[in-house]
Amino acid sequence: MKKTIVILFGLCLFAVVQAAEPLDLSGQWRFQLDSLGVGDDEAWFTRRLTDCIHLPGTTDDARKGTPNKLTPELKKPQLLRLTRRYSYIGKAWYQRDFTIDANMAGKPLQLMLERVMWCSRVWIDGKAVEGRQESLVAPHRFSIPALKPGSHTITLCIDNSKQYDISVNDLAHAYTNDTQVMWNGVLGKMQLTPSVRQSIDRVDVYPDVAAHSAKVVVATKAKGLTFAIDGTAVKPQQLNDSTYVVDMGADVQLWSEFSPRLYTLKVASKTDEKSVVFGMRHLDNTNRHLSVNGRRIWLRGTLDCCIFPLTGTPPMTEEGWEKEFTTARRWGLNHLRFHSWCPPEAAFRVADRMGFYLQVELPLWSLKVNQDNSQPKFLYSEYEQIVANYGNHPSLCFISCGNELQPDFDFLNAMVKYMKQRDTRHLYTTTTFTFEKGHGAHQEPEDQYFVTQWTDNGWVRGQGVFDNEPPCFDKDFTEAASCLSVPLVTHEVGQYAVYPNLREIAKYTGTLDPLNFKAVSDDLGRKGLLGRADDYMQASGRLAAILYKEEFERALKTIGNSGIQLLGLQDFSGQGTALIGLVDAFWDSKGLVDESWFRQFSSPVVPLARFAKANYRADEAFGAKVEVANYSADDIVGHDITWTLVADDGRTIAHGQWQSPHLVQGANTFVGQLKADLSAVTAATRATLEVKVEGTSWRNSWHIWIYPALPQMPSEGIIVTADIDEASAALARGSKVLLSPKPEKVNGIEGKFVQVFWSPVHFPDQAGTMGLLCRPDHPALASFPTAMHSDWQWWTLAKRQKVMVIDSLPGLTPIVESVDNFTRNRRLCSVAETCVGGGKLLVSTIDLLSESADPAVRQLLYSLLNYMQSPSFAPVGQTESLSFLKAKID
């Protein structure tokens, strides 16, 4: 267990340290649940426990506790979250024997349990070790008196019941069953380490990028310390007993997302040594913008809500974090926000070497901040644990007191003031948004950056406006952001619900049972709709991706915006099964869009186009202002900017270029204005505008729809009416009828373009649709260009409709459907056809007969009438009269 380490630099002896290997305590432990809490009274720490369990691990892993008896049903609690197969909350006792050899005997020991939820206590040979540990963010450590050589018994009591009021409805992700679970056990390292005389307890590195140096603060009583950077001895300037300054040299390499250079500092005494990894990184918030090392950054972020669906616990190894960070980078991201929790050491290590900017939060999502006398001490302690354990990591950039906190902002401001004085390496904010009246719409006095969804001047995220304003791509949130004097980061952008991916069910082979997914699958099976599930997921998911794109781009166009935090790229498995991601809970793609498409607008360099609308008449000119957001490492020079406007059939409508504009780092550079004559377009088409930075991978694209001037509507031989009685009479005569009633005459669901927000379980009072589901190959849509899902050309049409529920109308064959939310799974329809008696009916609950300035309305009417005049109009459904429809249409 004892070794001598000799470190030579040239021919000089650097240090001689006597080091002992830690004693690994992982393995088989004896075990006993204590649901009645009698273990202390009955002195279980003195008895030999009889059950067994493997540590590190949890009671969920070992299938200890109460087995789940719920079955898949479309109700709560099954729809609230994934379901623990085995649940336990309370005290549990863990015990094992270990051997102290001669090298460890007689020395004080340090016990480290890397992560515990929530409270831990320790006994050695039946005697209590002083203190109890209760951190949710950092390792639990105990000082153990010296032991004699030979066999000893260690007993742990771990209590995962709530210790402090930190959460509304137990939703804070540090302690919840909605994402990670309220597990009992130990995760990560479990080891005993001998203490040494004159130990080095802590080393903190404070980079000074401007001076090419690093201040080092060492907590030790030892004298004559030696220092090395990456194995090379250095002689720092000593300022006092604990503070030193290391010259990093004029050629020091800085840490950022583009060059995540790390240094290892080793500090040694005669009896101990400690190594820390750090990066030369300076974070700033001047001029309302975030910067790293003097260069502006833009946070392309998503949330991490501690969602690990195989175990319900966070990984404790770097390998366990690789997939999340690698996937986030493939989707163009450089930032993760850890919502109401702090990850373990391994996450920071991966983020350090990959160049991610992290925001961590105290374990707090509370509407009762500072109303519990014991809460403040716990929160201050958790902050100290975060900076003590993870403060040297350059990836630890931002710290928030918690999520959507209320009500005591005097307390929160005082806490942030303390934090700023305590550790200057990070930027701080009082809360990641709040709904507290009088707060949340403007920064707090102590905020160094501000996370919000709106300001005193209005919304700063599209979710608040996309369903209320017609599509417009020349807008931003600059006016709303103008009232702020610190950098703005947009809060929880998106939350666009996607229909469940039922193929995901097979992945849940661990401690969590997807009863929510299974309930949806069973319901679809009973209704004969299981074969439609993938279509529902694709249609709702592709619409969500389109909305995420516009969210990114409006934020990038906004002066004073320093980034966004998506909610989210990854699905959220709790809070009502909020499947808002483009990747699933396992960080696997759902196959909705390609990563390269997403990186068009989620990259360090993003071409942007400002134009007025989505739908154009061919007798209009199309115009757009082009700018490039450059948040790469440097200015970009010597690259032409080219653009093309190409119809779906491959014909180039227009093109152009700008010669080598200077794209300034950390800003949006206006490149020029383009114009395109659309008069040569003779058939309705979708066209793609693409802008490229030539010689690079940076490019972006947008769709517009072009509709030529139409001749007289092809209505000969067709009765076109908004009146169901007129339609009924015409059908009785054997006529073809297009019935398009006004929305107020339809007994149906409110028409919406944007899908369900967050979750139909968590927020049940919503219209409930999740986007359109079209049949683009149906001849009725032959003259109306569309994909199988909603896109911006449908906005007016989707808003001027009532959606019919057609479960009781089996004779109708849908052409344009809506995806229902997964709690109801009804057949929803906007355009359908059937035969009625000797007549043929096409019914549209989209109002096609009222006047509209949007050419898409007239174009869809034209496409439907053209179809009805063709031999293809041969509905397969049959009913004897229109009475079946009168329950739906007045």
mmCIF file of N, CA and C in Angstrom, residues 403-513:
data_model
loop_
_atom_site.group_PDB
_atom_site.id
_atom_site.type_symbol
_atom_site.label_atom_id
_atom_site.label_comp_id
_atom_site.label_asym_id
_atom_site.label_seq_id
_atom_site.Cartn_x
_atom_site.Cartn_y
_atom_site.Cartn_z
ATOM 1 N N ASN A 403 -33.776 27.317 -9.878
ATOM 2 C CA ASN A 403 -34.729 27.489 -10.971
ATOM 3 C C ASN A 403 -36.010 28.168 -10.503
ATOM 4 N N GLU A 404 -36.402 29.243 -11.201
ATOM 5 C CA GLU A 404 -37.711 29.888 -11.042
ATOM 6 C C GLU A 404 -38.069 30.087 -9.575
ATOM 7 N N LEU A 405 -37.148 30.755 -8.872
ATOM 8 C CA LEU A 405 -37.260 30.864 -7.425
ATOM 9 C C LEU A 405 -38.222 31.976 -7.008
ATOM 10 N N GLN A 406 -38.841 31.783 -5.863
ATOM 11 C CA GLN A 406 -39.736 32.730 -5.220
ATOM 12 C C GLN A 406 -39.669 32.484 -3.708
ATOM 13 N N PRO A 407 -39.996 33.443 -2.848
ATOM 14 C CA PRO A 407 -40.305 34.835 -3.149
ATOM 15 C C PRO A 407 -39.232 35.818 -2.711
ATOM 16 N N ASP A 408 -38.215 35.382 -1.918
ATOM 17 C CA ASP A 408 -37.362 36.305 -1.168
ATOM 18 C C ASP A 408 -36.132 36.714 -1.984
ATOM 19 N N PHE A 409 -36.267 37.817 -2.713
ATOM 20 C CA PHE A 409 -35.146 38.263 -3.543
ATOM 21 C C PHE A 409 -34.137 39.094 -2.764
ATOM 22 N N ASP A 410 -34.477 39.573 -1.600
ATOM 23 C CA ASP A 410 -33.457 40.176 -0.740
ATOM 24 C C ASP A 410 -32.443 39.110 -0.336
ATOM 25 N N PHE A 411 -32.947 37.947 0.043
ATOM 26 C CA PHE A 411 -32.060 36.843 0.403
ATOM 27 C C PHE A 411 -31.209 36.410 -0.794
ATOM 28 N N LEU A 412 -31.840 36.262 -1.965
ATOM 29 C CA LEU A 412 -31.122 35.789 -3.141
ATOM 30 C C LEU A 412 -30.067 36.792 -3.593
ATOM 31 N N ASN A 413 -30.384 38.069 -3.558
ATOM 32 C CA ASN A 413 -29.378 39.069 -3.921
ATOM 33 C C ASN A 413 -28.213 39.065 -2.947
ATOM 34 N N ALA A 414 -28.513 38.919 -1.665
ATOM 35 C CA ALA A 414 -27.437 38.860 -0.673
ATOM 36 C C ALA A 414 -26.561 37.630 -0.897
ATOM 37 N N MET A 415 -27.181 36.536 -1.284
ATOM 38 C CA MET A 415 -26.402 35.321 -1.526
ATOM 39 C C MET A 415 -25.491 35.482 -2.738
ATOM 40 N N VAL A 416 -26.023 36.066 -3.806
ATOM 41 C CA VAL A 416 -25.194 36.271 -5.001
ATOM 42 C C VAL A 416 -24.064 37.266 -4.704
ATOM 43 N N LYS A 417 -24.340 38.285 -3.924
ATOM 44 C CA LYS A 417 -23.277 39.224 -3.538
ATOM 45 C C LYS A 417 -22.157 38.492 -2.820
ATOM 46 N N TYR A 418 -22.519 37.578 -1.924
ATOM 47 C CA TYR A 418 -21.514 36.773 -1.230
ATOM 48 C C TYR A 418 -20.733 35.904 -2.214
ATOM 49 N N MET A 419 -21.449 35.266 -3.136
ATOM 50 C CA MET A 419 -20.789 34.397 -4.107
ATOM 51 C C MET A 419 -19.771 35.169 -4.942
ATOM 52 N N LYS A 420 -20.149 36.343 -5.387
ATOM 53 C CA LYS A 420 -19.254 37.137 -6.243
ATOM 54 C C LYS A 420 -17.980 37.517 -5.497
ATOM 55 N N GLN A 421 -18.090 37.779 -4.216
ATOM 56 C CA GLN A 421 -16.912 38.100 -3.423
ATOM 57 C C GLN A 421 -16.096 36.855 -3.115
ATOM 58 N N ARG A 422 -16.785 35.740 -2.983
ATOM 59 C CA ARG A 422 -16.126 34.495 -2.576
ATOM 60 C C ARG A 422 -15.278 33.891 -3.685
ATOM 61 N N ASP A 423 -15.774 33.909 -4.918
ATOM 62 C CA ASP A 423 -15.053 33.248 -6.022
ATOM 63 C C ASP A 423 -15.365 34.005 -7.309
ATOM 64 N N THR A 424 -14.367 34.670 -7.838
ATOM 65 C CA THR A 424 -14.551 35.541 -9.016
ATOM 66 C C THR A 424 -14.385 34.815 -10.347
ATOM 67 N N ARG A 425 -14.187 33.516 -10.315
ATOM 68 C CA ARG A 425 -13.930 32.789 -11.572
ATOM 69 C C ARG A 425 -15.192 32.530 -12.378
ATOM 70 N N HIS A 426 -16.359 32.762 -11.785
ATOM 71 C CA HIS A 426 -17.625 32.414 -12.413
ATOM 72 C C HIS A 426 -18.519 33.641 -12.442
ATOM 73 N N LEU A 427 -19.571 33.575 -13.250
ATOM 74 C CA LEU A 427 -20.604 34.595 -13.243
ATOM 75 C C LEU A 427 -21.845 34.028 -12.562
ATOM 76 N N TYR A 428 -22.602 34.913 -11.909
ATOM 77 C CA TYR A 428 -23.689 34.469 -11.037
ATOM 78 C C TYR A 428 -25.001 35.164 -11.391
ATOM 79 N N THR A 429 -26.090 34.457 -11.113
ATOM 80 C CA THR A 429 -27.418 35.046 -11.229
ATOM 81 C C THR A 429 -28.283 34.564 -10.076
ATOM 82 N N THR A 430 -29.218 35.402 -9.658
ATOM 83 C CA THR A 430 -30.034 35.075 -8.483
ATOM 84 C C THR A 430 -30.947 33.890 -8.733
ATOM 85 N N THR A 431 -31.505 33.805 -9.933
ATOM 86 C CA THR A 431 -32.414 32.710 -10.265
ATOM 87 C C THR A 431 -32.451 32.541 -11.764
ATOM 88 N N THR A 432 -32.647 31.331 -12.191
ATOM 89 C CA THR A 432 -32.873 31.076 -13.606
ATOM 90 C C THR A 432 -34.361 31.276 -13.860
ATOM 91 N N PHE A 433 -34.697 32.548 -14.142
ATOM 92 C CA PHE A 433 -36.055 33.051 -14.323
ATOM 93 C C PHE A 433 -36.860 32.933 -13.031
ATOM 94 N N THR A 434 -37.944 33.692 -12.985
ATOM 95 C CA THR A 434 -38.895 33.611 -11.877
ATOM 96 C C THR A 434 -40.241 34.144 -12.335
ATOM 97 N N PHE A 435 -41.303 33.624 -11.706
ATOM 98 C CA PHE A 435 -42.647 34.146 -11.915
ATOM 99 C C PHE A 435 -43.053 35.092 -10.784
ATOM 100 N N GLU A 436 -42.138 35.393 -9.885
ATOM 101 C CA GLU A 436 -42.453 36.259 -8.760
ATOM 102 C C GLU A 436 -42.840 37.653 -9.249
ATOM 103 N N LYS A 437 -43.981 38.150 -8.774
ATOM 104 C CA LYS A 437 -44.462 39.463 -9.167
ATOM 105 C C LYS A 437 -43.445 40.537 -8.791
ATOM 106 N N GLY A 438 -43.157 41.433 -9.748
ATOM 107 C CA GLY A 438 -42.176 42.487 -9.528
ATOM 108 C C GLY A 438 -40.762 42.063 -9.833
ATOM 109 N N HIS A 439 -40.571 40.818 -10.233
ATOM 110 C CA HIS A 439 -39.248 40.288 -10.568
ATOM 111 C C HIS A 439 -39.393 39.464 -11.859
ATOM 112 N N GLY A 440 -38.280 39.025 -12.419
ATOM 113 C CA GLY A 440 -38.339 38.135 -13.575
ATOM 114 C C GLY A 440 -38.382 38.835 -14.907
ATOM 115 N N ALA A 441 -38.798 40.117 -14.926
ATOM 116 C CA ALA A 441 -38.849 40.862 -16.182
ATOM 117 C C ALA A 441 -37.711 41.867 -16.282
ATOM 118 N N HIS A 442 -36.880 41.930 -15.265
ATOM 119 C CA HIS A 442 -35.692 42.782 -15.292
ATOM 120 C C HIS A 442 -34.667 42.158 -14.353
ATOM 121 N N GLN A 443 -33.418 42.463 -14.593
ATOM 122 C CA GLN A 443 -32.362 41.840 -13.808
ATOM 123 C C GLN A 443 -32.420 42.301 -12.361
ATOM 124 N N GLU A 444 -31.884 41.457 -11.487
ATOM 125 C CA GLU A 444 -31.741 41.806 -10.087
ATOM 126 C C GLU A 444 -30.460 42.626 -9.886
ATOM 127 N N PRO A 445 -30.369 43.378 -8.812
ATOM 128 C CA PRO A 445 -29.185 44.226 -8.609
ATOM 129 C C PRO A 445 -27.859 43.478 -8.653
ATOM 130 N N GLU A 446 -27.844 42.244 -8.161
ATOM 131 C CA GLU A 446 -26.578 41.509 -8.109
ATOM 132 C C GLU A 446 -26.343 40.591 -9.304
ATOM 133 N N ASP A 447 -27.298 40.485 -10.226
ATOM 134 C CA ASP A 447 -27.143 39.582 -11.366
ATOM 135 C C ASP A 447 -25.983 40.019 -12.256
ATOM 136 N N GLN A 448 -25.170 39.056 -12.655
ATOM 137 C CA GLN A 448 -24.116 39.319 -13.643
ATOM 138 C C GLN A 448 -24.540 38.890 -15.044
ATOM 139 N N TYR A 449 -25.576 38.114 -15.145
ATOM 140 C CA TYR A 449 -26.267 37.809 -16.397
ATOM 141 C C TYR A 449 -27.705 37.509 -16.013
ATOM 142 N N PHE A 450 -28.595 37.500 -17.001
ATOM 143 C CA PHE A 450 -30.026 37.442 -16.688
ATOM 144 C C PHE A 450 -30.684 36.416 -17.592
ATOM 145 N N VAL A 451 -31.351 35.445 -16.979
ATOM 146 C CA VAL A 451 -32.034 34.389 -17.719
ATOM 147 C C VAL A 451 -33.531 34.625 -17.599
ATOM 148 N N THR A 452 -34.208 34.791 -18.744
ATOM 149 C CA THR A 452 -35.629 35.100 -18.694
ATOM 150 C C THR A 452 -36.312 34.693 -19.987
ATOM 151 N N GLN A 453 -37.650 34.661 -19.949
ATOM 152 C CA GLN A 453 -38.431 34.442 -21.154
ATOM 153 C C GLN A 453 -39.118 35.722 -21.612
ATOM 154 N N TRP A 454 -39.134 36.737 -20.738
ATOM 155 C CA TRP A 454 -39.680 38.037 -21.112
ATOM 156 C C TRP A 454 -39.023 39.115 -20.263
ATOM 157 N N THR A 455 -39.154 40.350 -20.718
ATOM 158 C CA THR A 455 -38.676 41.505 -19.970
ATOM 159 C C THR A 455 -39.843 42.464 -19.784
ATOM 160 N N ASP A 456 -39.564 43.589 -19.157
ATOM 161 C CA ASP A 456 -40.587 44.619 -19.020
ATOM 162 C C ASP A 456 -41.093 45.096 -20.370
ATOM 163 N N ASN A 457 -40.295 44.884 -21.420
ATOM 164 C CA ASN A 457 -40.676 45.321 -22.774
ATOM 165 C C ASN A 457 -41.321 44.234 -23.613
ATOM 166 N N GLY A 458 -41.417 43.011 -23.108
ATOM 167 C CA GLY A 458 -42.092 41.973 -23.887
ATOM 168 C C GLY A 458 -41.342 40.652 -23.921
ATOM 169 N N TRP A 459 -41.877 39.728 -24.725
ATOM 170 C CA TRP A 459 -41.306 38.387 -24.873
ATOM 171 C C TRP A 459 -39.908 38.452 -25.492
ATOM 172 N N VAL A 460 -39.057 37.494 -25.080
ATOM 173 C CA VAL A 460 -37.765 37.316 -25.738
ATOM 174 C C VAL A 460 -37.597 35.879 -26.223
ATOM 175 N N ARG A 461 -38.699 35.142 -26.304
ATOM 176 C CA ARG A 461 -38.638 33.822 -26.918
ATOM 177 C C ARG A 461 -39.900 33.633 -27.760
ATOM 178 N N GLY A 462 -39.760 32.866 -28.842
ATOM 179 C CA GLY A 462 -40.823 32.749 -29.821
ATOM 180 C C GLY A 462 -42.032 31.988 -29.350
ATOM 181 N N GLN A 463 -41.860 31.127 -28.362
ATOM 182 C CA GLN A 463 -42.991 30.341 -27.886
ATOM 183 C C GLN A 463 -44.147 31.230 -27.459
ATOM 184 N N GLY A 464 -43.852 32.462 -27.078
ATOM 185 C CA GLY A 464 -44.901 33.365 -26.672
ATOM 186 C C GLY A 464 -45.589 34.085 -27.813
ATOM 187 N N VAL A 465 -45.041 33.980 -29.039
ATOM 188 C CA VAL A 465 -45.603 34.768 -30.144
ATOM 189 C C VAL A 465 -45.897 33.954 -31.404
ATOM 190 N N PHE A 466 -45.300 32.793 -31.566
ATOM 191 C CA PHE A 466 -45.382 32.089 -32.846
ATOM 192 C C PHE A 466 -46.807 31.690 -33.225
ATOM 193 N N ASP A 467 -47.665 31.433 -32.245
ATOM 194 C CA ASP A 467 -49.032 31.046 -32.589
ATOM 195 C C ASP A 467 -49.956 32.247 -32.710
ATOM 196 N N ASN A 468 -49.467 33.418 -32.350
ATOM 197 C CA ASN A 468 -50.314 34.607 -32.352
ATOM 198 C C ASN A 468 -50.008 35.574 -33.478
ATOM 199 N N GLU A 469 -48.815 35.498 -34.054
ATOM 200 C CA GLU A 469 -48.411 36.404 -35.114
ATOM 201 C C GLU A 469 -48.117 35.613 -36.381
ATOM 202 N N PRO A 470 -48.574 36.089 -37.535
ATOM 203 C CA PRO A 470 -48.251 35.394 -38.784
ATOM 204 C C PRO A 470 -46.742 35.274 -38.965
ATOM 205 N N PRO A 471 -46.289 34.264 -39.682
ATOM 206 C CA PRO A 471 -44.852 34.060 -39.857
ATOM 207 C C PRO A 471 -44.188 35.314 -40.426
ATOM 208 N N CYS A 472 -43.114 35.724 -39.780
ATOM 209 C CA CYS A 472 -42.371 36.914 -40.192
ATOM 210 C C CYS A 472 -40.930 36.691 -39.782
ATOM 211 N N PHE A 473 -40.026 36.736 -40.731
ATOM 212 C CA PHE A 473 -38.653 36.329 -40.478
ATOM 213 C C PHE A 473 -37.689 37.512 -40.436
ATOM 214 N N ASP A 474 -38.253 38.728 -40.295
ATOM 215 C CA ASP A 474 -37.390 39.890 -40.128
ATOM 216 C C ASP A 474 -37.527 40.496 -38.732
ATOM 217 N N LYS A 475 -38.115 39.725 -37.809
ATOM 218 C CA LYS A 475 -38.289 40.218 -36.449
ATOM 219 C C LYS A 475 -37.205 39.675 -35.524
ATOM 220 N N ASP A 476 -36.989 40.394 -34.422
ATOM 221 C CA ASP A 476 -36.118 39.925 -33.355
ATOM 222 C C ASP A 476 -36.663 40.476 -32.045
ATOM 223 N N PHE A 477 -35.887 40.303 -30.977
ATOM 224 C CA PHE A 477 -36.333 40.743 -29.652
ATOM 225 C C PHE A 477 -35.463 41.876 -29.111
ATOM 226 N N THR A 478 -34.884 42.657 -30.016
ATOM 227 C CA THR A 478 -33.978 43.720 -29.589
ATOM 228 C C THR A 478 -34.669 44.732 -28.698
ATOM 229 N N GLU A 479 -35.870 45.125 -29.043
ATOM 230 C CA GLU A 479 -36.590 46.098 -28.220
ATOM 231 C C GLU A 479 -36.870 45.525 -26.838
ATOM 232 N N ALA A 480 -37.279 44.275 -26.775
ATOM 233 C CA ALA A 480 -37.556 43.662 -25.473
ATOM 234 C C ALA A 480 -36.301 43.549 -24.626
ATOM 235 N N ALA A 481 -35.149 43.347 -25.263
ATOM 236 C CA ALA A 481 -33.893 43.179 -24.529
ATOM 237 C C ALA A 481 -33.241 44.505 -24.169
ATOM 238 N N SER A 482 -33.711 45.598 -24.757
ATOM 239 C CA SER A 482 -33.014 46.877 -24.623
ATOM 240 C C SER A 482 -33.049 47.431 -23.202
ATOM 241 N N CYS A 483 -33.961 46.949 -22.364
ATOM 242 C CA CYS A 483 -34.068 47.471 -21.000
ATOM 243 C C CYS A 483 -33.075 46.824 -20.046
ATOM 244 N N LEU A 484 -32.278 45.882 -20.522
ATOM 245 C CA LEU A 484 -31.339 45.165 -19.657
ATOM 246 C C LEU A 484 -29.950 45.782 -19.767
ATOM 247 N N SER A 485 -29.180 45.692 -18.684
ATOM 248 C CA SER A 485 -27.805 46.194 -18.699
ATOM 249 C C SER A 485 -26.787 45.089 -18.472
ATOM 250 N N VAL A 486 -27.250 43.839 -18.392
ATOM 251 C CA VAL A 486 -26.357 42.680 -18.305
ATOM 252 C C VAL A 486 -26.720 41.729 -19.440
ATOM 253 N N PRO A 487 -25.861 40.769 -19.746
ATOM 254 C CA PRO A 487 -26.173 39.840 -20.846
ATOM 255 C C PRO A 487 -27.467 39.075 -20.604
ATOM 256 N N LEU A 488 -28.221 38.916 -21.684
ATOM 257 C CA LEU A 488 -29.471 38.159 -21.669
ATOM 258 C C LEU A 488 -29.226 36.752 -22.181
ATOM 259 N N VAL A 489 -29.726 35.756 -21.457
ATOM 260 C CA VAL A 489 -29.778 34.380 -21.928
ATOM 261 C C VAL A 489 -31.238 33.956 -21.880
ATOM 262 N N THR A 490 -31.747 33.444 -22.994
ATOM 263 C CA THR A 490 -33.173 33.159 -23.071
ATOM 264 C C THR A 490 -33.492 31.837 -22.382
ATOM 265 N N HIS A 491 -34.564 31.886 -21.602
ATOM 266 C CA HIS A 491 -34.911 30.799 -20.678
ATOM 267 C C HIS A 491 -35.766 29.722 -21.348
ATOM 268 N N GLU A 492 -35.309 28.483 -21.242
ATOM 269 C CA GLU A 492 -36.093 27.286 -21.582
ATOM 270 C C GLU A 492 -36.843 27.453 -22.909
ATOM 271 N N VAL A 493 -36.063 27.688 -23.929
ATOM 272 C CA VAL A 493 -36.608 27.955 -25.262
ATOM 273 C C VAL A 493 -37.184 26.684 -25.861
ATOM 274 N N GLY A 494 -38.392 26.797 -26.396
ATOM 275 C CA GLY A 494 -39.008 25.685 -27.103
ATOM 276 C C GLY A 494 -40.157 25.078 -26.339
ATOM 277 N N GLN A 495 -39.895 23.927 -25.732
ATOM 278 C CA GLN A 495 -40.911 23.157 -25.006
ATOM 279 C C GLN A 495 -42.057 22.756 -25.935
ATOM 280 N N TYR A 496 -41.699 22.434 -27.180
ATOM 281 C CA TYR A 496 -42.684 22.010 -28.173
ATOM 282 C C TYR A 496 -42.841 20.493 -28.089
ATOM 283 N N ALA A 497 -44.025 20.053 -27.713
ATOM 284 C CA ALA A 497 -44.250 18.635 -27.429
ATOM 285 C C ALA A 497 -44.250 17.803 -28.712
ATOM 286 N N VAL A 498 -43.601 16.672 -28.648
ATOM 287 C CA VAL A 498 -43.524 15.707 -29.743
ATOM 288 C C VAL A 498 -44.231 14.430 -29.311
ATOM 289 N N TYR A 499 -44.949 13.830 -30.232
ATOM 290 C CA TYR A 499 -45.662 12.590 -29.918
ATOM 291 C C TYR A 499 -44.665 11.494 -29.522
ATOM 292 N N PRO A 500 -45.022 10.631 -28.565
ATOM 293 C CA PRO A 500 -44.078 9.606 -28.093
ATOM 294 C C PRO A 500 -43.568 8.704 -29.209
ATOM 295 N N ASN A 501 -42.291 8.381 -29.123
ATOM 296 C CA ASN A 501 -41.679 7.402 -30.007
ATOM 297 C C ASN A 501 -41.841 6.031 -29.356
ATOM 298 N N LEU A 502 -42.824 5.283 -29.783
ATOM 299 C CA LEU A 502 -43.152 4.034 -29.106
ATOM 300 C C LEU A 502 -42.107 2.948 -29.344
ATOM 301 N N ARG A 503 -41.273 3.123 -30.338
ATOM 302 C CA ARG A 503 -40.176 2.155 -30.533
ATOM 303 C C ARG A 503 -39.147 2.252 -29.416
ATOM 304 N N GLU A 504 -39.226 3.324 -28.646
ATOM 305 C CA GLU A 504 -38.294 3.538 -27.546
ATOM 306 C C GLU A 504 -38.559 2.584 -26.379
ATOM 307 N N ILE A 505 -39.743 2.021 -26.315
ATOM 308 C CA ILE A 505 -40.121 1.199 -25.160
ATOM 309 C C ILE A 505 -39.106 0.075 -24.918
ATOM 310 N N ALA A 506 -38.624 -0.517 -25.986
ATOM 311 C CA ALA A 506 -37.718 -1.662 -25.849
ATOM 312 C C ALA A 506 -36.386 -1.291 -25.193
ATOM 313 N N LYS A 507 -36.050 0.000 -25.160
ATOM 314 C CA LYS A 507 -34.765 0.413 -24.585
ATOM 315 C C LYS A 507 -34.762 0.384 -23.055
ATOM 316 N N TYR A 508 -35.941 0.355 -22.452
ATOM 317 C CA TYR A 508 -36.018 0.509 -20.994
ATOM 318 C C TYR A 508 -35.810 -0.842 -20.318
ATOM 319 N N THR A 509 -34.549 -1.216 -20.217
ATOM 320 C CA THR A 509 -34.193 -2.512 -19.646
ATOM 321 C C THR A 509 -33.659 -2.399 -18.228
ATOM 322 N N GLY A 510 -33.706 -1.181 -17.655
ATOM 323 C CA GLY A 510 -33.111 -0.966 -16.343
ATOM 324 C C GLY A 510 -34.127 -0.823 -15.236
ATOM 325 N N THR A 511 -33.909 0.152 -14.382
ATOM 326 C CA THR A 511 -34.692 0.276 -13.153
ATOM 327 C C THR A 511 -36.015 1.015 -13.356
ATOM 328 N N LEU A 512 -36.234 1.583 -14.528
ATOM 329 C CA LEU A 512 -37.432 2.376 -14.786
ATOM 330 C C LEU A 512 -38.297 1.721 -15.850
ATOM 331 N N ASP A 513 -39.593 1.692 -15.596
ATOM 332 C CA ASP A 513 -40.556 1.060 -16.499
ATOM 333 C C ASP A 513 -41.350 2.161 -17.213
#
